[in-house]
XYZ file of C-alpha atoms in Angstrom:
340
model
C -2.608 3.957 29.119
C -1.762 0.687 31.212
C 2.128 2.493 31.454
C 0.299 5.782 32.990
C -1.334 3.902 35.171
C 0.819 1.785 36.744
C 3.391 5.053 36.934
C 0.296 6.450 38.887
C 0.186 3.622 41.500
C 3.900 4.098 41.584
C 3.633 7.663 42.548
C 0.427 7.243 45.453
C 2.557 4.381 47.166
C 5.585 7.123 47.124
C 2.915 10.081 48.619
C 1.408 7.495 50.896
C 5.162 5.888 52.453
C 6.418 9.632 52.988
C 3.117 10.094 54.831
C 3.435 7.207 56.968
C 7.579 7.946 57.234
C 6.778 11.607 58.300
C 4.196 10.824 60.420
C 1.224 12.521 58.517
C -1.861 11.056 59.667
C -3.835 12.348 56.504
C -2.702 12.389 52.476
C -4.299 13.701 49.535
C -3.573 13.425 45.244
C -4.853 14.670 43.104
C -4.511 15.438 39.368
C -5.628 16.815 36.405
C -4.538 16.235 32.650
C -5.747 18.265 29.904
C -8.684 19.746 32.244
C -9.488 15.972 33.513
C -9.398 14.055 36.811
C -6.324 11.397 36.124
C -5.672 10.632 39.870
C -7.897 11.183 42.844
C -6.537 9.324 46.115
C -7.220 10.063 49.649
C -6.232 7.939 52.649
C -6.067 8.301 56.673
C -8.050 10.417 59.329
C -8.507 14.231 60.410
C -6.365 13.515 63.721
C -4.468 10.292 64.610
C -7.137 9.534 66.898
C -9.060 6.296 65.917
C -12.095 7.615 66.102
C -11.046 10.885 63.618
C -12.726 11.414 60.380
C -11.639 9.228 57.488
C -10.076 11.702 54.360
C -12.836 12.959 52.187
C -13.126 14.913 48.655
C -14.812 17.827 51.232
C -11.567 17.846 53.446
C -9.587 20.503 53.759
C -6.481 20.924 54.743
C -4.280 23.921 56.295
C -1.639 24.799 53.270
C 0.270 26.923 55.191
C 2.736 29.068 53.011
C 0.910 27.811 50.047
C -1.026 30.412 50.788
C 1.346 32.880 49.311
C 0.359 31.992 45.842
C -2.773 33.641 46.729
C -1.313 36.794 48.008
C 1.248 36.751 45.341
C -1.898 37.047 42.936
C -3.323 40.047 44.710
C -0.240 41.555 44.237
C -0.072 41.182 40.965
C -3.856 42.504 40.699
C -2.672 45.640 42.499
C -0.597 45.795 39.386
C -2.742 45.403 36.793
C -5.196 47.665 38.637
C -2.496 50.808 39.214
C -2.564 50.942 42.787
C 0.701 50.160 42.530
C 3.197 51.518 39.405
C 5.723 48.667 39.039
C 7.307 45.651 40.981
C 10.424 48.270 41.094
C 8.501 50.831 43.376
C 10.719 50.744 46.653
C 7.983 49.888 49.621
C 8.308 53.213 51.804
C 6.727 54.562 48.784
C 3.294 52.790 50.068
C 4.615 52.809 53.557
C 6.248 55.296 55.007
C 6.302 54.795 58.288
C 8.377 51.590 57.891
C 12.234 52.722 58.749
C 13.639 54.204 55.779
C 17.099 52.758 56.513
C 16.441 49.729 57.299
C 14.275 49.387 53.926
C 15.955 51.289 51.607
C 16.644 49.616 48.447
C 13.874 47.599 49.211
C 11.134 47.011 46.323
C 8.009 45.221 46.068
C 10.281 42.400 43.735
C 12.395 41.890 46.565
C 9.670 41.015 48.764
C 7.447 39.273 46.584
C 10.905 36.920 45.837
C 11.853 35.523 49.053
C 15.556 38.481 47.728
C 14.523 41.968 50.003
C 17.264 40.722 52.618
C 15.131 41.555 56.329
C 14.474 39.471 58.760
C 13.187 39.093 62.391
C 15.482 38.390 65.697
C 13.707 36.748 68.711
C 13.222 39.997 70.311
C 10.812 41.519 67.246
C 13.535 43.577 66.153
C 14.066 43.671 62.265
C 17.695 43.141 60.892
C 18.808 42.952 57.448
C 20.534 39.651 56.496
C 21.428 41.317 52.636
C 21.618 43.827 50.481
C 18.082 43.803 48.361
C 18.727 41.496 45.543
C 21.998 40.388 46.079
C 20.664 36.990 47.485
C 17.753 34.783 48.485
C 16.405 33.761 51.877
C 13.262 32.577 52.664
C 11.813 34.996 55.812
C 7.663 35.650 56.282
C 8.752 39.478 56.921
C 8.159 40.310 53.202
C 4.775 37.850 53.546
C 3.370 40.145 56.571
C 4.683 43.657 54.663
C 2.618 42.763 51.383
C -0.568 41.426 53.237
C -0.408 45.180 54.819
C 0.441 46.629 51.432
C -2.624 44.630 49.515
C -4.904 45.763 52.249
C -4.311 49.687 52.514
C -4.220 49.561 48.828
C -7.842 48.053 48.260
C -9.305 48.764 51.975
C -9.591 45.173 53.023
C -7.574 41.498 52.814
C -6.044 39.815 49.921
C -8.439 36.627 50.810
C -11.858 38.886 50.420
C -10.707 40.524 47.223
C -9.813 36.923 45.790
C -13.294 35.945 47.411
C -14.797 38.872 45.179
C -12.797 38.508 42.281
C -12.540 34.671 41.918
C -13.441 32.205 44.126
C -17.267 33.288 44.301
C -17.466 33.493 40.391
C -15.660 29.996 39.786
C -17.501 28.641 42.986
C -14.841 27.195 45.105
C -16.754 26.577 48.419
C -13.981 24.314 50.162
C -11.144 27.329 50.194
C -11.336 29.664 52.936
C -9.133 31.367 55.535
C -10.936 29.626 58.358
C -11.776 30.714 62.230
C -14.243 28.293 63.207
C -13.763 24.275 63.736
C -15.758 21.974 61.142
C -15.923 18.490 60.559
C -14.499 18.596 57.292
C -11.360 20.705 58.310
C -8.167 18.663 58.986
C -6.179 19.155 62.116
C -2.229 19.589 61.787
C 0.017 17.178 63.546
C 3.024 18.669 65.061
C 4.734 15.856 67.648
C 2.746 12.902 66.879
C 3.134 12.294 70.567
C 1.068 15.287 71.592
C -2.527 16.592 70.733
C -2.707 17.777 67.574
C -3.791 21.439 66.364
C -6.545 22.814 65.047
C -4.686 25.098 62.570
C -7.435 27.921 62.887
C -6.792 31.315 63.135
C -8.848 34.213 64.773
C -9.309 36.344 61.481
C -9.805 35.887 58.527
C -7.894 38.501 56.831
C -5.167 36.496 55.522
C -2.948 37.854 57.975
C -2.424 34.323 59.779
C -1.739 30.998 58.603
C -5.102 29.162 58.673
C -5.974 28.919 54.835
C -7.554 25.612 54.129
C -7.849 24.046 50.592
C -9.431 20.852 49.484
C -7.357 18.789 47.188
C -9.500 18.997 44.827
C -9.846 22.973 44.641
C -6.294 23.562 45.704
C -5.856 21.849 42.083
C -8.454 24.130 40.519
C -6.047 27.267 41.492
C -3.661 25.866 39.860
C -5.643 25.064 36.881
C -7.090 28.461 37.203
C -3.211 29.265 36.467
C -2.540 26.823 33.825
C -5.905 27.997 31.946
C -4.383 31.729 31.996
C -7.115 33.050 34.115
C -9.956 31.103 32.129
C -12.950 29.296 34.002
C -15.969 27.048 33.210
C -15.820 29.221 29.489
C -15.558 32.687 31.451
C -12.316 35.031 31.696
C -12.227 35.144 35.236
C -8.510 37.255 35.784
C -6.935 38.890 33.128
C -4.111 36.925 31.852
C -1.422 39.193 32.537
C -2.289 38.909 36.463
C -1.265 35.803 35.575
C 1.513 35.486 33.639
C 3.343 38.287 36.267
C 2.476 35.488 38.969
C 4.241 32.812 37.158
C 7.287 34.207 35.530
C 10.859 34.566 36.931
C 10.960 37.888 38.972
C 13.894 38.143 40.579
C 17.264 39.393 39.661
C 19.974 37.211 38.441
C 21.914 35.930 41.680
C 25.707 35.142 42.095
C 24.870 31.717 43.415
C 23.581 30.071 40.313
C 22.222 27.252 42.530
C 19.570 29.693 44.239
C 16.203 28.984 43.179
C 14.203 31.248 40.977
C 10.484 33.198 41.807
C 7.496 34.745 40.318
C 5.318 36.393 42.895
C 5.940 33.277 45.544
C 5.952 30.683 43.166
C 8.977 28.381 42.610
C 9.294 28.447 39.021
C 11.244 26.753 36.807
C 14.212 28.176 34.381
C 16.983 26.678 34.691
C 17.480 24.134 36.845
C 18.684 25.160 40.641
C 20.181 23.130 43.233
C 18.276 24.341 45.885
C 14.873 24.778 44.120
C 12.491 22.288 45.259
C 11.742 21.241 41.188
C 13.578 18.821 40.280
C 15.905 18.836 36.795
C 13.020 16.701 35.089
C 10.295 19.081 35.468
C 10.179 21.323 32.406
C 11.375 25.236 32.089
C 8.053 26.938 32.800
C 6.714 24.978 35.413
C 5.814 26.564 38.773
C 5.055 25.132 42.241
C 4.683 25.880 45.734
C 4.610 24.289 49.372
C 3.686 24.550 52.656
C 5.422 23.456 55.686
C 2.476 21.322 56.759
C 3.210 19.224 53.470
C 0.947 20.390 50.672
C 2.488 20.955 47.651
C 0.936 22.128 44.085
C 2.950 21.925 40.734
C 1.982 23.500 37.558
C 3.581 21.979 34.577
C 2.140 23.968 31.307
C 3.758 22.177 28.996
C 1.979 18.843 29.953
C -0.999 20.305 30.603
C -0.737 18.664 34.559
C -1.579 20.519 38.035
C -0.765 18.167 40.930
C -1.991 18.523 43.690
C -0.779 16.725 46.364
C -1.650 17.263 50.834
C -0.341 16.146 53.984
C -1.104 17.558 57.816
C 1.993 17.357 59.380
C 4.434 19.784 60.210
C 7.673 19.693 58.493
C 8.291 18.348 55.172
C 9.807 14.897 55.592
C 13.684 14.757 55.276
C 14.590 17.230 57.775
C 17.645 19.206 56.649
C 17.727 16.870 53.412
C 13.999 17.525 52.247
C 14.661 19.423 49.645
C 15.707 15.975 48.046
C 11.854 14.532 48.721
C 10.371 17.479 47.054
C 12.577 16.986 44.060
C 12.100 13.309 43.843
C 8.184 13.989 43.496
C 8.593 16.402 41.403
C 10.692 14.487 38.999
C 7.913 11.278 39.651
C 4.920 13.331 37.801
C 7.368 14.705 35.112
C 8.385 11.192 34.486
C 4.892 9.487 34.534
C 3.476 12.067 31.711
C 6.457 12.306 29.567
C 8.106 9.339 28.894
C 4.828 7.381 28.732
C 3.489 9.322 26.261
């Protein structure tokens, strides 16, 4: 137990020197083992301002792409629930009036994988980079095409059928696509020169990128994920929403050092180059990340969710942050295996 916990201190002085490197002026860890609170650290203020809000349990912070895993999870619900047939259905099938050329080939896999190949010039006019599962690229296109998808399929946004489905039954209170400024919301620091932003969007149908998450309940999705859909006793999603989430989806790629996907998550097979897991984090384990620095990793096989937040924009490392990501990933997977 004294091992754990000084590999615990270890790991909150690593999160809080890449906060102070990168400029962050708010961190977050937290993290549960076997369904229990091992780590629970917060440090800094809302803003860089002096007079900013010190980091709370209630703060929450905008995740950014993390916010895929949510969508991801819809779309696997639109699975389960036949609105859609199979991953494989190409997506003019659902929407037509997308250009058939430019999207041909195209399936919900591929967009759900980070491998469908479109992109966006700086004029608004879509291009396609790839064939459809030939490679991997990370482009919001497919992001914006599934939010549409999830909402013509079930008449409103992925956020209120998770609202519906999940977050009012388990009770998460601090998760919320959010619209209006709060005291316990934490701004996003861009230049640490300038003003920083509010993060908030003006809808709140999951069409923007203003989902905040407390630490603590950005760690209950993932142990809503680790628990196979099970809550507080209560089967809350069926576990094959989840286990579609969280297993490899995409194709097998010619560059072997690609990273692999479930429905947005990173997830671990084999061990890539250019996934953000590092080679110590066991086959089975799934994470994702935002650009504003929060990251949540789901190793099953330890029975850990990590959840760990920052507010600034950019991961630390610049074109070399891949290499921070791995190195905490590798930091958990070392403090609850070879302790043990």
């Amino acid at each position: 137990m004294k091992e754990i916990e000084h590999r615990a201190s270890e790991l909150i002085s690593w999160v809080e020197d890449i906060k102070d490197k990168n400029g962050s002026s708010a961190g977050a860890l937290y993290i549960l083992k076997d369904n229990h609170v091992v780590v629970e650290h917060y440090s800094g203020r809302h803003t860089h301002e002096e007079d900013a809000r010190n980091v709370q349990a209630d703060s929450q912070f905008n995740v950014a792409s993390a916010r895929k895993s949510y969508l991801g999870l819809a779309v696997s619900y639109a699975l389960y629930d036949n609105y859609i047939e199979s991953l494989d259905d190409p997506i003019s099938r659902y929407m037509p009036e997308l250009d058939p050329q430019m999207v041909i080939g195209t399936t919900i896999r591929h967009l759900s994988t980070h491998s469908h190949g479109l992109h966006i010039d700086e004029k608004g006019n879509w291009y396609r980079e790839f064939e459809p599962g030939t490679d991997w690229a990370y482009r919001n296109i497919g992001v914006d095409i599934l939010t549409e998808l999830i909402h013509r399929l079930y008449g409103k946004g992925f956020p209120q059928l998770l609202e519906e489905r999940i977050f009012s039954r388990v009770g998460l209170k601090e998760t919320g696509w959010r619209t209006e400024p709060a005291a316990n919301l934490v701004n996003i620091i861009g230049d640490v020169t300038e003003p920083s932003l509010s993060g908030l969007g003006t809808t709140n149908d999951g069409k923007e990128k203003n989902l905040f998450v407390s630490a603590r309940e950005f760690a209950l999705w993932g142990e809503l994920h680790l628990q196979k859909g099970r809550m507080n006793g209560e089967q809350v999603v069926p576990p094959q929403v989840i286990d579609l989430s969280t297993s490899i989806q995409n194709g097998v790629y010619h560059d072997s050092s690609l990273p692999d996907n479930g429905l947005f998550w990173y997830v671990q097979g084999d061990a890539r180059a250019k996934s953000e897991m590092g080679e110590r984090v066991p086959q089975g384990s799934y994470q994702i990340l935002g650009v504003t620095g929060p990251t949540l990793l789901v190793i099953p096989s330890l029975n850990v969710v990590v959840a760990k937040m920052y507010n600034k924009r950019y991961n630390y490392g610049g074109e070399d942050y891949l290499h921070y990501l791995r190195e905490f990933s590798n930091k958990v997977a070392y403090l609850f295996t070879d302790s043990q």
